[in-house]
CSV table of C-alpha atoms and ligand atoms in Angstrom, one decimal:
chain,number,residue,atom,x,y,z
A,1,UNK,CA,41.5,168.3,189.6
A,2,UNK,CA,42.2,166.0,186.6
A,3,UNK,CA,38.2,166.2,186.0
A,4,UNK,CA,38.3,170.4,185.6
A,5,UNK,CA,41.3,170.1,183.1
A,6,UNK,CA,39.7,167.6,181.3
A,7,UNK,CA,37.1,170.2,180.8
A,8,UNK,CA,39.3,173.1,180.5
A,9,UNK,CA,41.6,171.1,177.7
A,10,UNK,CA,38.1,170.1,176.0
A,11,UNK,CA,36.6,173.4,176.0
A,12,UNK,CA,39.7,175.2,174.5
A,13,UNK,CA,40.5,172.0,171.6
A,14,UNK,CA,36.9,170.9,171.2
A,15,UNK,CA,34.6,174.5,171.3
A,16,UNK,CA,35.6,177.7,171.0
A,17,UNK,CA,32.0,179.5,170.4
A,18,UNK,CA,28.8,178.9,172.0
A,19,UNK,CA,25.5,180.2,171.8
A,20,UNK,CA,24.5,181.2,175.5
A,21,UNK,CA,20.6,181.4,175.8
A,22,UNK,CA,19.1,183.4,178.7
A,23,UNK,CA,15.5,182.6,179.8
A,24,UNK,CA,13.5,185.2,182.3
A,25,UNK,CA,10.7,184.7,183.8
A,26,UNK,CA,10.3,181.0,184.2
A,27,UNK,CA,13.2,181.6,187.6
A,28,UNK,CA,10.2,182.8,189.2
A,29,UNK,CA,8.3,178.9,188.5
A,30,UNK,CA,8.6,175.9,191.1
A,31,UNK,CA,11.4,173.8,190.0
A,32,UNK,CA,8.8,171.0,188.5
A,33,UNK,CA,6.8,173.6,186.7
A,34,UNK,CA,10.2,175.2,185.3
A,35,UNK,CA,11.6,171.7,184.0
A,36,UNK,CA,8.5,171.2,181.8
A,37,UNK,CA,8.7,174.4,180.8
A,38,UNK,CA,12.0,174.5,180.0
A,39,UNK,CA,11.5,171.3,178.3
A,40,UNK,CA,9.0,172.6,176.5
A,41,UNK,CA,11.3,175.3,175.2
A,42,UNK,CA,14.0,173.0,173.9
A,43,UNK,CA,11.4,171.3,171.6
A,44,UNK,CA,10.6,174.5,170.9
A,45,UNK,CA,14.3,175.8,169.8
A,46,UNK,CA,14.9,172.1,168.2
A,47,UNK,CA,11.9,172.5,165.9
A,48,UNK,CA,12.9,176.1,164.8
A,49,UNK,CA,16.9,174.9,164.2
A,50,UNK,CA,15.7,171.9,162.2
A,51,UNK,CA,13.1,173.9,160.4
A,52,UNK,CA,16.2,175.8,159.0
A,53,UNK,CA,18.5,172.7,158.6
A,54,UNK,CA,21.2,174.0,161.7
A,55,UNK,CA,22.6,171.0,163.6
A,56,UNK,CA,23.7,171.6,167.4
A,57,UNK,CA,23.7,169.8,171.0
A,58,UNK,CA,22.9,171.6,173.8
A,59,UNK,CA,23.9,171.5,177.4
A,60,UNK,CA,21.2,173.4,180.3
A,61,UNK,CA,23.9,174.7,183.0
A,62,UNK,CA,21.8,176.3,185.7
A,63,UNK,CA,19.7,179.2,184.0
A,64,UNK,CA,21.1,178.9,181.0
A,65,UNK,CA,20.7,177.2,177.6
A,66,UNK,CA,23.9,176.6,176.1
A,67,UNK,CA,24.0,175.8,172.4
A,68,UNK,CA,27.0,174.6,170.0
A,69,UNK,CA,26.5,174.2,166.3
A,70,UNK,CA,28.7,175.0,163.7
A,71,UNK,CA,27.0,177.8,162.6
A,72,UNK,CA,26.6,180.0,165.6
A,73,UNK,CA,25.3,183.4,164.1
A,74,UNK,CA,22.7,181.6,162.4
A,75,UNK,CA,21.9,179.6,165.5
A,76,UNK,CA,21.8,182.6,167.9
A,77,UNK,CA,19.3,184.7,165.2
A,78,UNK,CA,17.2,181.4,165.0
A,79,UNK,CA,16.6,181.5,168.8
A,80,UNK,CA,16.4,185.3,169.2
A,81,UNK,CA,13.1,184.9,167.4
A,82,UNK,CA,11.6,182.1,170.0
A,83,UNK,CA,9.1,183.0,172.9
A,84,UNK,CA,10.4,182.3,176.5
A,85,UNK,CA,14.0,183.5,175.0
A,86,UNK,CA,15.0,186.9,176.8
A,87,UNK,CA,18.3,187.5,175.1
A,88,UNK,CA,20.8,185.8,173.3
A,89,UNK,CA,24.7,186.0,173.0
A,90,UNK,CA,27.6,184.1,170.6
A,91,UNK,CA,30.2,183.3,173.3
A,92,UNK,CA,33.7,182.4,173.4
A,93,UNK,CA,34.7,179.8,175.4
A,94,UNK,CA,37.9,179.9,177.5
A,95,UNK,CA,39.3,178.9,180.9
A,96,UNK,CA,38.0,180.9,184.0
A,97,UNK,CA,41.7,182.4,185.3
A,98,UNK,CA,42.4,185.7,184.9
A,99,UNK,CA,44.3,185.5,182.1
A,100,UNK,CA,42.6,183.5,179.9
A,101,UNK,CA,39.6,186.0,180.3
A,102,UNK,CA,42.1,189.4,179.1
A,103,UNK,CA,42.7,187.0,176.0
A,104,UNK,CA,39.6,186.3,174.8
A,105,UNK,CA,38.2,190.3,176.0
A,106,UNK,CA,41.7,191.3,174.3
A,107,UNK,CA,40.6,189.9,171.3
A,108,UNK,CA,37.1,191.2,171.0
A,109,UNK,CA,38.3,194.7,172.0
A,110,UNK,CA,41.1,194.4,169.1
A,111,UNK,CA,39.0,194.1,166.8
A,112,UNK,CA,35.6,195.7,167.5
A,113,UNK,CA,36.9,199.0,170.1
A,114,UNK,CA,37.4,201.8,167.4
A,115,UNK,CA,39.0,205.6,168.7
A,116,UNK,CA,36.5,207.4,170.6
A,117,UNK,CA,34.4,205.1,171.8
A,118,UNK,CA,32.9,204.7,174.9
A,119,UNK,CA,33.5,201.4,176.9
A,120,UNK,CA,32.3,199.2,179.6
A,121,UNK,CA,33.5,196.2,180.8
A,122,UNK,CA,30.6,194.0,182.8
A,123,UNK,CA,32.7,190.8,184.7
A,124,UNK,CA,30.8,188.3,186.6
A,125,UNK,CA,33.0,186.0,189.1
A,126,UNK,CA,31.1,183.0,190.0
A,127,UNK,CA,31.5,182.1,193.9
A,128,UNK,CA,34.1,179.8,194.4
A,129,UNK,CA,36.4,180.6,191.2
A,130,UNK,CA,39.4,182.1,192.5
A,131,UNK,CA,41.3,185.1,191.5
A,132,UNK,CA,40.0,189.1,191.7
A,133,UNK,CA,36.3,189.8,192.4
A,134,UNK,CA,34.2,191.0,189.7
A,135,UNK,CA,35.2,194.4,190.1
A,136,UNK,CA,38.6,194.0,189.7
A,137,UNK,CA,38.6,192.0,187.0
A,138,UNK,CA,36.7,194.5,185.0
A,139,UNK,CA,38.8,196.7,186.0
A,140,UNK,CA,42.1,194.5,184.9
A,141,UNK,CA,40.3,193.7,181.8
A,142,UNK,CA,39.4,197.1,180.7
A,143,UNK,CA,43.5,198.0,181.5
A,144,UNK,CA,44.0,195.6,178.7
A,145,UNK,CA,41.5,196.8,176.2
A,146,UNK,CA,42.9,200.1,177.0
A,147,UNK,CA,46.3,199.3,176.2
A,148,UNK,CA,45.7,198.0,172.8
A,149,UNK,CA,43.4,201.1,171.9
A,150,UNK,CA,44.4,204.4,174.3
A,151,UNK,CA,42.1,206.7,172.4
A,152,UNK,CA,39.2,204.7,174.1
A,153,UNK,CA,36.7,206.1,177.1
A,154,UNK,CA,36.2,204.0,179.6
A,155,UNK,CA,32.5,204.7,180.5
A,156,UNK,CA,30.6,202.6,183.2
A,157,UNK,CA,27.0,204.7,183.0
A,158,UNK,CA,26.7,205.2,179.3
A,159,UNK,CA,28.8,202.7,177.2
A,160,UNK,CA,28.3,202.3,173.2
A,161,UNK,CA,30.7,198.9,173.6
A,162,UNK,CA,30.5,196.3,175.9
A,163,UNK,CA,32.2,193.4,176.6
A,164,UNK,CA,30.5,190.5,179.3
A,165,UNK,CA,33.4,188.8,180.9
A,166,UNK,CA,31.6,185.5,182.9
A,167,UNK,CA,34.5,183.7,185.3
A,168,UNK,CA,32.3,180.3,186.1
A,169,UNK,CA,33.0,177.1,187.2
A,170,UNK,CA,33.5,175.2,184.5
A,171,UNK,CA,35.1,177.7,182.5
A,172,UNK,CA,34.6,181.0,180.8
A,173,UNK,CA,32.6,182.9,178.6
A,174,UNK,CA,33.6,186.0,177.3
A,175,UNK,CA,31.0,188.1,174.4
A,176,UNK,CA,29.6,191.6,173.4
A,177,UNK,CA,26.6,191.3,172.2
A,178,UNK,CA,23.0,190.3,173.7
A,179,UNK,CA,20.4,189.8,170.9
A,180,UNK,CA,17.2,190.9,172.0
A,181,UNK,CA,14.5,188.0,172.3
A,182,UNK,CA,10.5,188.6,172.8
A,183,UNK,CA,11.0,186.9,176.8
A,184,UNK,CA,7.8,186.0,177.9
A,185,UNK,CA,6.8,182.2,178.5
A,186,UNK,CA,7.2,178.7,175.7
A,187,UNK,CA,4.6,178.5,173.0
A,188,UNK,CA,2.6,175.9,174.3
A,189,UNK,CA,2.7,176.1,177.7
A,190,UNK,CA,-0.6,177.6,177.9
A,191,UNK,CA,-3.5,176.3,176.0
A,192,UNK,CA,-5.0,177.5,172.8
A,193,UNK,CA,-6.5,180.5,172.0
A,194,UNK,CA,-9.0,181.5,168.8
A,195,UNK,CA,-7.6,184.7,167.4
A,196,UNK,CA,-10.2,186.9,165.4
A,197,UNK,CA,-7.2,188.2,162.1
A,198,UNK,CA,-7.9,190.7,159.6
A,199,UNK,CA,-5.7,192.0,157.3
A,200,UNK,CA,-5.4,195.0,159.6
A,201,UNK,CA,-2.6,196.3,161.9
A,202,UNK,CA,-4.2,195.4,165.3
A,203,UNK,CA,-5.0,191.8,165.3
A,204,UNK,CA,-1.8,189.8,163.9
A,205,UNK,CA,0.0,192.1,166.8
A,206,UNK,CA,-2.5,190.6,169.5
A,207,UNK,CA,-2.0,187.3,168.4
A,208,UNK,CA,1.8,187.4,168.8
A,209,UNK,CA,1.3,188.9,172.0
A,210,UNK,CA,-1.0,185.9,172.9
A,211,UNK,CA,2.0,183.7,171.3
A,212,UNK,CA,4.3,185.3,173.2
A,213,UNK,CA,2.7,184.5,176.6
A,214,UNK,CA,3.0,180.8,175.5
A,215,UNK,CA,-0.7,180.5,174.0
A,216,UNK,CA,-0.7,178.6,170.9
A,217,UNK,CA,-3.2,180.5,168.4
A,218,UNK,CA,-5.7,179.0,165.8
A,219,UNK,CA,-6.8,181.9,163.6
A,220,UNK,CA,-10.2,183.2,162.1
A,221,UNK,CA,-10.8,185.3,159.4
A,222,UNK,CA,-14.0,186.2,157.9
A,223,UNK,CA,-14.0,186.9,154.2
A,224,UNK,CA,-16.6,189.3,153.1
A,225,UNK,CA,-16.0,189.2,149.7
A,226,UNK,CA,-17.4,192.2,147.9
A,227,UNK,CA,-17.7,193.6,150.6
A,228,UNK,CA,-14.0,193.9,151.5
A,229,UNK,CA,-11.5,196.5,149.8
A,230,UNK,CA,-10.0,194.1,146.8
A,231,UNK,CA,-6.3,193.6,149.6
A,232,UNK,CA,-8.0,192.3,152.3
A,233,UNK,CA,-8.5,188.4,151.9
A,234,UNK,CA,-4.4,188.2,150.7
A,235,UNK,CA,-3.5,190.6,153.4
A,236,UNK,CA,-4.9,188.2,156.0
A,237,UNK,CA,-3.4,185.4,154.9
A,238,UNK,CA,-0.1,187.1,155.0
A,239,UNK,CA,-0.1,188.6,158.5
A,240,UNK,CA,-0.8,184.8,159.3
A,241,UNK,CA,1.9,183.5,157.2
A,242,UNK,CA,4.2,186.1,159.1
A,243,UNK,CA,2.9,185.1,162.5
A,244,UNK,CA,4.1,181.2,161.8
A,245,UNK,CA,7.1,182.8,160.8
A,246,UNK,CA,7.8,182.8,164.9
A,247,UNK,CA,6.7,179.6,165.8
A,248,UNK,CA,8.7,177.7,163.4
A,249,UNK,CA,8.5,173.6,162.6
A,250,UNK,CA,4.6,174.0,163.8
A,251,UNK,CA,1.9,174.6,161.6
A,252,UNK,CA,-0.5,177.6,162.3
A,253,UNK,CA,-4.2,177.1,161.6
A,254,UNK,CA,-6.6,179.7,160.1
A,255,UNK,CA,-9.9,179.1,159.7
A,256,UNK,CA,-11.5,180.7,156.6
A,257,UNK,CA,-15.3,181.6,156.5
A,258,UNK,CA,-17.2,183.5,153.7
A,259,UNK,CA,-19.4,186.3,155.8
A,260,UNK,CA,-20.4,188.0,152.5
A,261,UNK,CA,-23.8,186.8,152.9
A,262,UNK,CA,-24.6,188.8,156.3
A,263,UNK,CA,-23.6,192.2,155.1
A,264,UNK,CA,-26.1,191.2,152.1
A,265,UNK,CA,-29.0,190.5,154.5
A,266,UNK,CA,-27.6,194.1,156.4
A,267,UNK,CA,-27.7,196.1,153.0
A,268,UNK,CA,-31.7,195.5,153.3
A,269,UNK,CA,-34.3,197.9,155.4
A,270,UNK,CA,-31.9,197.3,158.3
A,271,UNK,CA,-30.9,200.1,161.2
A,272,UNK,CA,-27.3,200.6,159.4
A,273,UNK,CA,-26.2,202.5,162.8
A,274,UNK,CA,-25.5,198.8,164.1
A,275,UNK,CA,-23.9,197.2,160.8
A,276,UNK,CA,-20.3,197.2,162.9
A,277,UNK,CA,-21.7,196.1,166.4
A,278,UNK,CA,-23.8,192.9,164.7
A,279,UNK,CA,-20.6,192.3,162.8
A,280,UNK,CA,-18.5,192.0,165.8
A,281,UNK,CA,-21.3,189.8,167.4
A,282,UNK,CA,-21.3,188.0,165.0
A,283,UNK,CA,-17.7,187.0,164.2
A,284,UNK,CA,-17.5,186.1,168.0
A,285,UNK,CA,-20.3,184.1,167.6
A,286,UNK,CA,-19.3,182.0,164.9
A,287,UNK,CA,-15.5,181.4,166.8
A,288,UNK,CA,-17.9,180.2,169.9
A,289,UNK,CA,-19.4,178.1,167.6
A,290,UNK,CA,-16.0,176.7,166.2
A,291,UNK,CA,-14.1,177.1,169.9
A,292,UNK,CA,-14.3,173.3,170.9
A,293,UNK,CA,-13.4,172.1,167.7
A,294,UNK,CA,-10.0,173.9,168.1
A,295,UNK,CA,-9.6,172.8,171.6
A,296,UNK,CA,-9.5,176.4,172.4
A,297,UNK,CA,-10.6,178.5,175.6
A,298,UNK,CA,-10.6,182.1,174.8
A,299,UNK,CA,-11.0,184.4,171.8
A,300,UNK,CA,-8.4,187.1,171.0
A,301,UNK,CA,-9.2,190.0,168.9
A,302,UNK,CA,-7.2,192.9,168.0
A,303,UNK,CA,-9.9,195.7,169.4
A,304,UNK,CA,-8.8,198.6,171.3
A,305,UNK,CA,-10.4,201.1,173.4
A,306,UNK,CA,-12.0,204.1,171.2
A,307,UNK,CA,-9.6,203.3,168.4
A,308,UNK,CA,-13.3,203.4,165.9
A,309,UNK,CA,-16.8,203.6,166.6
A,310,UNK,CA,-17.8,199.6,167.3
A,311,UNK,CA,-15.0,199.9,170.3
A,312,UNK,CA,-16.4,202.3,173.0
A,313,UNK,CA,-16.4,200.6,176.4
A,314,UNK,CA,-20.3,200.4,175.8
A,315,UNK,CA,-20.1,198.6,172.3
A,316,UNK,CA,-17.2,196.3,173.7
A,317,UNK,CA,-19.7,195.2,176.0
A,318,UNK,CA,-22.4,194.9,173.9
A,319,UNK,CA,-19.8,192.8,171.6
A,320,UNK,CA,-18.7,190.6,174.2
A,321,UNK,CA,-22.3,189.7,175.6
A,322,UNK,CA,-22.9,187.5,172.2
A,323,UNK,CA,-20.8,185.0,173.5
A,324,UNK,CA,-20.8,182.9,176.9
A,325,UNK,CA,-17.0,182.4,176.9
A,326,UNK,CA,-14.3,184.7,178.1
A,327,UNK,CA,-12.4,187.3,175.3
A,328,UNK,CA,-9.3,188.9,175.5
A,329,UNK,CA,-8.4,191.6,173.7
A,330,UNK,CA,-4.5,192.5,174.6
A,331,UNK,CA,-4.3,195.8,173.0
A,332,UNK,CA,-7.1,197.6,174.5
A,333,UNK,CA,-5.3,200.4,176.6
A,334,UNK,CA,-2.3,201.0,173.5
A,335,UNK,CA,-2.3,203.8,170.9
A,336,UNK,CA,-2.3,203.0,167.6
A,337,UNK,CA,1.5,204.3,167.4
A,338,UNK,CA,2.4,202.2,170.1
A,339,UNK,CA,0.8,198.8,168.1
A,340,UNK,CA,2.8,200.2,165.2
A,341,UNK,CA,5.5,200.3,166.9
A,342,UNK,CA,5.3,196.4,167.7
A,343,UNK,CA,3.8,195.3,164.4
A,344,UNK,CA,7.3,196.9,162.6
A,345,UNK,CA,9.4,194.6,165.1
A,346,UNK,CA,7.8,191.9,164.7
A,347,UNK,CA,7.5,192.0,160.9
A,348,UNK,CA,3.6,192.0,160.3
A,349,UNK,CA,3.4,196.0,159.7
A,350,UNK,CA,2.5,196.4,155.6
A,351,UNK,CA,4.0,200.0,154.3
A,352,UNK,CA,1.0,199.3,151.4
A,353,UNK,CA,-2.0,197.3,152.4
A,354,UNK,CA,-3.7,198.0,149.4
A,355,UNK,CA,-7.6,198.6,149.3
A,356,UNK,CA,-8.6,197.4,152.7
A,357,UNK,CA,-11.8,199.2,152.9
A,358,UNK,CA,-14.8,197.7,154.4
A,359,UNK,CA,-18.0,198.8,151.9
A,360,UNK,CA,-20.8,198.0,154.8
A,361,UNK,CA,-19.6,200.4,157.1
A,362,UNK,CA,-22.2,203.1,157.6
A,363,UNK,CA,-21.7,206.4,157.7
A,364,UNK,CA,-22.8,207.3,161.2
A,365,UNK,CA,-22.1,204.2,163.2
A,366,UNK,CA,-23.5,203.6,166.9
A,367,UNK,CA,-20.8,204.5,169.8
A,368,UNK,CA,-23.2,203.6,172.2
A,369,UNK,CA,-25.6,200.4,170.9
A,370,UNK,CA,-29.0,199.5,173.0
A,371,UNK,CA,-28.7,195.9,173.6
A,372,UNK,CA,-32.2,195.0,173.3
A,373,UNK,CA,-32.2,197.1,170.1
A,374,UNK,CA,-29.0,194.8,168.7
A,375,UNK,CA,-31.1,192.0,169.2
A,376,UNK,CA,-34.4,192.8,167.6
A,377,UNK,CA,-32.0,193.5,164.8
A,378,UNK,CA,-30.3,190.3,164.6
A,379,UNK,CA,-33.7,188.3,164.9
A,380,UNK,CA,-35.1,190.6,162.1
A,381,UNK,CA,-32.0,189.1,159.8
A,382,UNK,CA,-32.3,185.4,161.0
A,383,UNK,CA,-28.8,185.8,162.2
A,384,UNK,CA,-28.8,181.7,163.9
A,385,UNK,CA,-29.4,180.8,160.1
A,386,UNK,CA,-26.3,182.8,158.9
A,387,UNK,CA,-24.5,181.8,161.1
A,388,UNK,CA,-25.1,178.1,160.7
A,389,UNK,CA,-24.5,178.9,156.9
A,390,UNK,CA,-21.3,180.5,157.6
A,391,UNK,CA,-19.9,177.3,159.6
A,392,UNK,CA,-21.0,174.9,157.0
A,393,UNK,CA,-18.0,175.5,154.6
A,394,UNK,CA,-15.0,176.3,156.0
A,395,UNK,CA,-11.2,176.7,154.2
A,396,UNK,CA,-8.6,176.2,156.3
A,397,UNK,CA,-5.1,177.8,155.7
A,398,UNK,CA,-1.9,175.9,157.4
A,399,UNK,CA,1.0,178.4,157.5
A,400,UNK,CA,4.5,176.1,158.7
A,401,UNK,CA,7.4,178.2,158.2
A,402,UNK,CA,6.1,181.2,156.4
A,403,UNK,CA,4.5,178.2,154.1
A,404,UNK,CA,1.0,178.1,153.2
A,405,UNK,CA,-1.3,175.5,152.4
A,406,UNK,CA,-5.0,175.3,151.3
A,407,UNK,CA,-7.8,172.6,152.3
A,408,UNK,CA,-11.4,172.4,153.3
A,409,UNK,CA,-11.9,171.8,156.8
A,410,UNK,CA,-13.6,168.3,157.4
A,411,UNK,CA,-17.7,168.9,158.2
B,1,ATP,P1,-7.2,195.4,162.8
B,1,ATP,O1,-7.9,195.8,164.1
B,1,ATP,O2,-6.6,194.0,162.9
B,1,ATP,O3,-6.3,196.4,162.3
B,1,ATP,P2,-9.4,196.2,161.4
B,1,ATP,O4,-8.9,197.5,161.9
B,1,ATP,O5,-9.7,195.9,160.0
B,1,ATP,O6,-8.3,195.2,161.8
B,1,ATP,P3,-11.4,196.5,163.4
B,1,ATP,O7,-12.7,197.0,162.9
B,1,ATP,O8,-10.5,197.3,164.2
B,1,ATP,O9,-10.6,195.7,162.2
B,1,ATP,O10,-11.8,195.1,164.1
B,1,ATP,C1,-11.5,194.8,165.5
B,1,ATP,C2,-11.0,193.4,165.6
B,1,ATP,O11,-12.0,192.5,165.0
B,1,ATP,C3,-9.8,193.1,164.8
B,1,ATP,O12,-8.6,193.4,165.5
B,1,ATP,C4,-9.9,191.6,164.6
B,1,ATP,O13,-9.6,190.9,165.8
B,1,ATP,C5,-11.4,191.4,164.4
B,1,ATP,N1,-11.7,191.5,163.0
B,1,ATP,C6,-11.9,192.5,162.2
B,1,ATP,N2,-12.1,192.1,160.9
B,1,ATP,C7,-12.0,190.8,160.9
B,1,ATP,C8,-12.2,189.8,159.9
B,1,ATP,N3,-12.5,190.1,158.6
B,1,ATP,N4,-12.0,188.5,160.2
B,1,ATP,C9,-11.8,188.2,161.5
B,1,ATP,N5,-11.6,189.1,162.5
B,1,ATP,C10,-11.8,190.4,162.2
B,2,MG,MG1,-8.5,197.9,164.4
């Protein structure tokens, strides 16, 4: 008894707001696995607050993440941006009786619930707090919302307001908002990846997918020089710098190489119909070649199915039989409006590119390459050579916190 108004008396004086993190998917882990990967996503949130100077503590009530800071709005955007987050909500904190609840709903409604609008209120009793069920203190609290502003709707199915109302335990927590996080699982839960990144659409979104699902990414690019539209090195470094815009407080590697010299030795008496195929080879080729360095498993790459002419099934194939170790490519089954859609929202789409237009693409490319054809190709180029050549210099671009720095990677 004296221990819950100790905690009562301590939330009302000490805390009034609180930023209440919500986690999804890891409820479905064994309670081992879910403790490292929950610890994994509290470093995770500490390195992203302290990136951007926001003190807090934390408490980890069962399924939850609760964080107090004194600057709460801030904190709560900070985290909406971190992998493993589902949603976020800024809190108030009260006492779990009834009427401590209407008061801090009351409050919310007075000054948020405008004529006309539709309401809902969504309570939650946790077993063993006394007082009304959960329906019937929705239905108490939504009396007292109504009071204060008649020329409201109450409207269960299709609300445009509503207020959470959460009766625990310990106390409790009353809000009306939940800011949308990406869910999935903690960067760095699950291995690295080596992300082929142009300065495209396609890629930077498959790379923050792989992000997303807790893979931490090291990045490629493969500069073609004069052969590139005059936009595309920048633009590649930008959609990286964006992408370490979501992992904040840890530096994001990408690995620079200049592949100008292949589309010189493909300008020359070469079957152009397989310039885009060879070039796919051999980007994959060269990340094999830099995998293990990187302490990476899989490449990622942004190709989809049919989206041009090197990504029919039977290219893809021919593609991925360069290499000996497993690619992913996450967007193959979306439309390009639907990886649009997900580059906007997660801030790497570009209105105005600029020239991105590769000069070595032919002007009938092959949708369905011969293999042993491909090959002869390659051999009649000396593509081993280039591709030592390519490996031999390498920049390497560290994006920390939309920050980028330049050095030459170690040989
Ligand atoms: P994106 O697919 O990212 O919009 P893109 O359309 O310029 O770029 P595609 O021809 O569709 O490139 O290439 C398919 C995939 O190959 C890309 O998603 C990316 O993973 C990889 N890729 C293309 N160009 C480069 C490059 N210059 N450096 C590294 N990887 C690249
Ligand atoms: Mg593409």
């Amino acid at each position: 008894m004296i221990e819950s108004l100790v905690v009562d008396l301590w939330y009302q004086v000490e805390e009034q707001t609180v930023v209440m993190v919500r986690y999804g998917e890891l409820f479905l882990k064994s309670e081992p696995v879910k403790r490292h990967f929950i610890g994994l996503l509290i470093r995770n949130i500490r390195r992203s607050l302290d990136a951007e100077g926001l003190s807090f503590r934390y408490e980890t009530p069962r399924g939850r993440i609760l964080i107090y800071g004194e600057e709460p709005l801030k904190i709560a955007s900070e985290v909406s941006r971190i992998f493993g987050v589902v949603d976020v909500s800024v809190a108030t904190i009260t006492g779990n009786t009834p009427k401590e609840l209407m008061n801090a709903a009351g409050t919310l409604g007075r000054n948020n619930l405008k004529a006309g609008m539709r309401f809902a209120i969504r309570a939650k009793r946790q077993k063993g707090t006394g007082g009304p069920d959960s329906q019937e203190l929705g239905r108490v609290i939504g009396g007292v919302l109504l009071d204060d502003q008649p020329a409201a709707i109450v409207d269960l199915r299709h609300p445009t307001y509503e207020v959470f109302v959460e009766a625990r335990e310990n106390g409790g927590f009353v809000y009306d908002h939940r800011l949308t996080a990406p869910g999935g699982l903690p960067f760095g839960t699950q291995g690295n990846a080596l992300g082929l990144i142009s300065a495209g659409i396609d890629s930077p979104v498959a790379s923050w997918m792989m992000m997303k699902r807790g893979c931490g990414m090291v990045h490629l690019n493969m500069d073609a020089g004069k052969w590139a539209g005059g936009a595309t090195a920048d633009g590649a470094v930008e959609n990286h710098r964006r992408l370490s815009l979501w992992v904040k407080g840890f530096p994001l590697r990408m690995l620079v190489v200049d592949s100008s010299p292949l589309y010189d030795a493909m300008s020359r008496g070469f079957p152009q119909r397989y310039i885009c195929v060879i070039c796919k080879r051999f980007m994959f080729r060269v990340a094999e070649k830099l995998m293990a360095g990187e302490h990476a498993q899989v490449i990622v790459t942004g190709e989809n199915l049919g989206q041009v002419a090197s990504q029919t099934l039977s290219n893809l194939a021919v593609i991925s039989s360069a290499v000996s170790v497993p690619v992913i490519r996450p967007l193959v089954t979306y439309d390009k409006g639907e990886i649009v859609t997900v580059a906007r929202r997660i801030g790497t789409f570009n209105q105005n590119p600029g020239d991105l237009c590769c000069r070595a693409v032919p002007a009938m490319p092959s949708t369905g390459a011969n293999l042993a054809e491909v090959i002869a190709a390659e051999e009649k180029i000396d593509i081993d050579l280039l591709i030592a050549g390519a490996t031999e210099r390498i920049r390497v671009f560290t994006a920390l916190n939309g920050e980028i720095t330049i050095h030459d990677k170690p040989e």
